[in-house]
Coordinates of C-alpha atoms and ligand atoms in Angstrom, one line a residue:
I27 CA -14.8 13.0 -107.5
Y28 CA -17.4 10.3 -107.5
R29 CA -17.4 7.4 -105.1
K30 CA -17.8 3.8 -106.1
Q31 CA -19.2 1.1 -103.9
T32 CA -16.2 -1.0 -103.0
P33 CA -16.1 -4.4 -101.4
T34 CA -14.1 -4.2 -98.2
S35 CA -12.4 -7.4 -98.9
L36 CA -10.0 -5.9 -101.5
P37 CA -6.4 -5.6 -100.3
G38 CA -5.9 -2.0 -99.2
F39 CA -3.2 0.6 -99.4
V40 CA -3.5 3.7 -97.2
L41 CA -2.2 7.0 -98.4
L42 CA -0.8 9.3 -95.7
G43 CA 1.4 12.4 -95.7
P44 CA 1.2 16.2 -95.4
S45 CA -1.3 18.4 -97.0
G46 CA -0.4 19.2 -100.6
A47 CA 1.9 16.2 -101.1
G48 CA -0.2 14.8 -104.0
K49 CA -2.2 11.9 -102.4
T50 CA -5.5 12.8 -104.0
A51 CA -3.7 13.5 -107.3
F52 CA -2.3 10.0 -107.3
V53 CA -5.7 8.4 -106.4
T54 CA -7.3 10.4 -109.2
L55 CA -4.7 9.3 -111.6
A56 CA -5.1 5.7 -110.6
E57 CA -8.8 5.9 -111.0
R58 CA -9.1 7.7 -114.3
S59 CA -5.7 7.2 -115.9
A60 CA -5.7 11.0 -116.2
V61 CA -4.8 13.8 -113.9
A62 CA -7.5 16.1 -112.7
Q63 CA -7.6 19.2 -110.6
T64 CA -7.6 18.4 -106.8
H65 CA -8.4 20.4 -103.8
T66 CA -7.4 20.0 -100.2
S67 CA -9.2 17.0 -98.9
T68 CA -11.5 17.2 -96.0
S69 CA -12.6 13.6 -95.8
P70 CA -11.2 10.2 -96.6
L71 CA -11.9 8.6 -100.0
A72 CA -11.5 5.0 -101.1
I73 CA -11.3 3.9 -104.7
D74 CA -11.2 0.6 -106.3
A75 CA -8.1 0.5 -108.5
I76 CA -6.5 -1.9 -110.9
L77 CA -2.8 -2.3 -111.5
P78 CA -1.6 -0.9 -114.8
D79 CA -1.2 -3.5 -117.6
T80 CA 2.6 -3.3 -117.5
I81 CA 2.7 -4.6 -113.9
V82 CA 2.1 -8.2 -112.7
P83 CA 1.5 -8.7 -109.0
T84 CA 3.7 -11.2 -107.2
S85 CA 0.6 -13.3 -106.3
A86 CA -0.3 -13.7 -110.0
H87 CA 3.0 -14.8 -111.5
Y88 CA 1.8 -18.3 -112.2
R89 CA -1.5 -17.3 -113.7
S90 CA -2.2 -16.0 -117.1
P91 CA -4.1 -13.0 -118.4
G92 CA -7.8 -13.8 -118.9
D93 CA -7.8 -16.2 -116.0
P94 CA -10.4 -14.7 -113.5
A95 CA -8.0 -15.2 -110.6
Y96 CA -5.3 -13.2 -112.5
E97 CA -7.7 -10.4 -113.0
R98 CA -8.8 -10.5 -109.4
A99 CA -5.2 -10.4 -108.2
R100 CA -4.8 -7.0 -109.9
R101 CA -7.5 -5.2 -107.9
L102 CA -6.9 -3.2 -104.8
L103 CA -8.3 -0.4 -102.7
L104 CA -6.6 2.9 -102.5
Q105 CA -7.5 4.8 -99.4
D106 CA -6.9 8.5 -99.5
T107 CA -6.8 10.6 -96.3
P108 CA -6.7 14.3 -95.6
G109 CA -3.2 15.5 -94.7
H110 CA -4.2 18.7 -93.0
G111 CA -3.0 18.8 -89.3
K112 CA -6.5 19.2 -88.0
L113 CA -7.9 16.3 -90.1
R114 CA -5.4 13.7 -89.2
H115 CA -7.9 11.8 -87.1
F116 CA -9.1 10.1 -90.3
A117 CA -5.6 8.8 -90.9
A118 CA -5.2 7.8 -87.2
A119 CA -8.4 5.8 -87.4
Q120 CA -7.1 3.9 -90.5
L121 CA -3.8 3.2 -88.7
A122 CA -5.5 2.1 -85.5
N123 CA -7.6 -0.5 -87.3
P124 CA -5.8 -1.5 -90.5
I125 CA -8.2 -4.2 -91.8
N126 CA -6.7 -5.9 -94.8
V127 CA -4.1 -3.2 -95.2
R128 CA -1.1 -4.4 -97.3
G129 CA 0.9 -1.3 -97.1
I130 CA 1.1 2.4 -96.3
I131 CA 2.1 4.9 -98.9
F132 CA 3.4 8.1 -97.2
V133 CA 3.5 10.8 -99.9
V134 CA 5.8 13.7 -99.5
D135 CA 6.4 16.7 -101.8
A136 CA 10.1 16.3 -102.5
A137 CA 10.4 20.1 -103.2
A138 CA 8.7 21.0 -99.9
V139 CA 11.0 18.9 -97.9
A140 CA 14.0 20.8 -99.3
D141 CA 13.2 23.6 -96.8
E142 CA 13.2 23.2 -93.1
A143 CA 9.5 23.9 -92.4
G144 CA 8.3 21.4 -95.0
L145 CA 10.8 18.8 -93.9
N146 CA 9.8 19.2 -90.2
E147 CA 6.2 18.9 -91.0
A148 CA 6.7 15.7 -93.0
A149 CA 9.1 14.3 -90.4
E150 CA 6.7 14.9 -87.5
Y151 CA 3.9 13.2 -89.3
L152 CA 6.0 10.3 -90.4
H153 CA 7.4 9.9 -86.9
D154 CA 3.9 9.5 -85.5
V155 CA 2.9 7.0 -88.3
L156 CA 6.0 4.9 -87.7
L157 CA 5.5 5.0 -83.9
A158 CA 1.9 3.9 -84.3
L159 CA 3.1 0.9 -86.4
Q160 CA 5.8 0.1 -83.8
K161 CA 3.3 0.2 -81.0
R162 CA 1.0 -2.0 -82.9
Y163 CA 3.7 -4.6 -83.4
T164 CA 5.2 -4.6 -79.9
G165 CA 1.7 -4.5 -78.3
A166 CA 0.3 -7.4 -80.2
K167 CA -1.2 -10.1 -78.1
T168 CA -0.7 -13.1 -80.4
S169 CA 2.6 -15.0 -80.3
K170 CA 2.9 -14.8 -84.0
G171 CA 2.8 -11.1 -83.9
P172 CA 0.7 -8.9 -86.2
K173 CA 1.0 -9.0 -89.9
E174 CA 3.8 -6.8 -91.2
I175 CA 2.9 -3.5 -92.7
P176 CA 5.5 -2.1 -95.1
V177 CA 5.8 1.7 -95.8
L178 CA 6.5 3.3 -99.1
I179 CA 7.8 6.9 -98.9
A180 CA 6.6 8.2 -102.3
A181 CA 8.9 11.2 -103.0
N182 CA 6.5 13.1 -105.3
K183 CA 6.9 16.1 -107.6
L184 CA 10.3 15.1 -109.0
D185 CA 9.3 17.2 -112.0
L186 CA 10.1 20.3 -110.0
F187 CA 13.7 21.4 -110.3
T188 CA 13.7 22.3 -106.6
A189 CA 12.8 18.7 -105.7
L190 CA 15.3 16.7 -103.7
P191 CA 16.3 13.4 -105.3
P192 CA 14.9 10.3 -103.4
H193 CA 18.1 9.4 -101.6
L194 CA 18.3 12.9 -100.2
V195 CA 14.6 12.8 -99.2
K196 CA 15.5 9.6 -97.3
I197 CA 18.5 11.0 -95.5
S198 CA 16.8 14.3 -94.7
L199 CA 13.8 12.6 -93.2
E200 CA 15.9 10.3 -91.2
R201 CA 17.8 13.2 -89.8
A202 CA 14.7 15.2 -89.1
I203 CA 13.0 12.2 -87.4
S204 CA 16.0 11.9 -85.1
E205 CA 15.4 15.4 -84.0
V206 CA 11.7 14.9 -83.6
R207 CA 12.4 11.8 -81.5
K208 CA 14.8 13.7 -79.3
S209 CA 12.5 16.6 -78.6
K210 CA 9.5 14.4 -78.0
A211 CA 11.5 12.3 -75.4
K212 CA 12.6 15.5 -73.7
G213 CA 9.0 16.8 -73.6
L214 CA 7.9 13.5 -72.1
K215 CA 10.6 13.6 -69.5
D216 CA 9.8 17.1 -68.5
S217 CA 6.2 16.4 -68.1
G218 CA 6.9 13.2 -66.2
V219 CA 9.1 15.0 -63.7
A220 CA 6.4 17.6 -63.2
M221 CA 3.8 14.9 -62.6
G222 CA 6.0 12.5 -60.6
G223 CA 4.5 9.5 -62.2
E224 CA 5.9 6.0 -61.4
D225 CA 6.2 4.3 -64.8
D226 CA 7.9 7.2 -66.6
G227 CA 10.7 5.0 -67.6
L228 CA 8.3 2.6 -69.3
D229 CA 6.4 5.3 -71.0
E230 CA 9.6 6.8 -72.4
E231 CA 10.6 3.5 -73.8
R232 CA 7.2 2.9 -75.4
E233 CA 7.3 6.3 -77.0
W234 CA 10.8 6.0 -78.4
L235 CA 10.9 5.2 -82.1
G236 CA 13.4 2.7 -83.4
E237 CA 16.5 1.6 -81.6
G238 CA 17.3 2.9 -78.1
G239 CA 20.6 4.8 -77.4
D240 CA 21.9 8.1 -78.7
G241 CA 22.5 7.0 -82.3
P242 CA 20.6 8.5 -85.2
F243 CA 17.3 7.2 -86.3
E244 CA 17.4 5.1 -89.5
F245 CA 14.5 3.7 -91.4
R246 CA 16.0 0.2 -91.4
Q247 CA 15.6 0.1 -87.6
M248 CA 11.9 -0.3 -88.4
E249 CA 12.6 -3.8 -89.7
E250 CA 12.8 -5.0 -86.1
V251 CA 9.2 -4.2 -85.7
G252 CA 7.9 -5.7 -88.9
T253 CA 8.0 -2.6 -91.1
T254 CA 10.3 -2.2 -94.1
V255 CA 10.6 1.4 -95.3
T256 CA 11.3 2.1 -99.0
V257 CA 11.8 5.4 -100.7
K258 CA 10.9 5.8 -104.3
G259 CA 10.6 8.9 -106.4
G260 CA 8.0 9.9 -109.0
N261 CA 5.7 12.6 -110.2
V262 CA 1.9 12.4 -110.6
I263 CA 1.7 15.7 -112.6
G264 CA 4.1 17.7 -114.6
G265 CA 7.2 16.7 -116.6
D266 CA 6.5 15.1 -120.0
A267 CA 4.2 12.6 -118.4
A268 CA 3.3 11.2 -115.0
D269 CA 5.8 8.8 -113.6
V270 CA 4.5 6.6 -110.9
Q271 CA 5.8 3.3 -112.2
S272 CA 8.0 2.6 -109.2
W273 CA 5.1 3.1 -106.8
W274 CA 3.0 0.6 -108.7
E275 CA 5.8 -1.8 -108.7
W276 CA 6.0 -1.5 -104.9
I277 CA 2.3 -1.9 -104.6
A278 CA 2.4 -5.0 -106.8
E279 CA 5.1 -6.5 -104.7
H280 CA 2.9 -6.3 -101.6
L281 CA -0.4 -7.0 -103.1
Ligands
LIG19 P1 -4.5 17.1 -98.9 O1 -5.7 16.6 -99.5 O2 -4.6 18.5 -98.4 O3 -3.9 16.2 -97.8 O4 -3.3 17.2 -100.0 P2 -3.0 16.0 -101.1 O5 -1.8 15.2 -100.6 O6 -4.2 15.2 -101.4 O7 -2.5 16.9 -102.3 P3 -3.2 17.0 -103.8 O8 -3.2 15.6 -104.4 O9 -4.5 17.7 -103.7 O10 -2.1 17.8 -104.6 C1 -1.7 19.1 -104.1 C2 -1.2 19.9 -105.3 O11 0.0 19.4 -105.8 C3 -2.2 20.0 -106.5 O12 -2.2 21.3 -107.0 C4 -1.6 19.0 -107.5 O13 -1.9 19.4 -108.8 C5 -0.1 19.2 -107.2 N1 0.7 18.0 -107.6 C6 0.4 16.8 -107.2 N2 1.4 15.9 -107.7 C7 2.3 16.7 -108.4 C8 3.5 16.4 -109.1 O14 3.9 15.3 -109.3 N3 4.1 17.5 -109.6 C9 3.7 18.8 -109.5 N4 4.4 19.8 -110.0 N5 2.5 19.1 -108.8 C10 1.8 18.1 -108.3
LIG20 MG1 -6.1 15.2 -100.8

């Protein structure tokens, strides 16, 4: 894959998610309008992409094709990150300093999350991403608060017959994140007791994703901290053709 020089001022969308989910496949499709063989990524990659012709961004509704402002409003930066557990620092760096980031696209393999190991891996990663967004929001110094960062969960590989439909991907992830949250809180408590720290209570609160209490975690709890979470299915490869239309629609909505 070749790299293009890209102006950093373009609105960006960061791709996160477990290894093998299809992040680079999507970026490649966006760049070339054709699928290509991908390999496990070891470094981040940014490409300058243009919305497909069939989609009009919200910001360009009152302009017409041919108008330079209309054309400019269709451009964006797709930022691919490696999903491997040992390479997540690239993604963490993007999250820590999201300059001109309009949204996060968390890609999951909808067939991989049908089994427990795949589901837990995705849920742990997603938990950490959402917690980072929550901390960013609650820790913001300005009175206006930081700009909201929406999250799209792109349930990929729907061409596979073992893939969970998007609504089940959503429910499964919410359930698994509830468990992740519980076990992380327990781990924190145990280590806090061992160390006898004074502000354990505060720490526990800060590390708790979503609403307090014993209820289950639900994605809509993230709205309180400026993040709407949307789940949309698709497939980059396979089937009769790629189907990533609903992801582009989501991107256009936030561009
Ligand atoms: P890392 O770089 O390791 O984080 O993974 P990634 O998320 O970039 O995954 P990548 O895009 O390399 O895709 C992993 C594999 O899944 C590749 O063999 C792709 O061809 C395949 N793949 C991607 N999208 C689809 C899809 O929609 N359907 C099917 N059947 N396979 C897909
Ligand atoms: Mg990759």
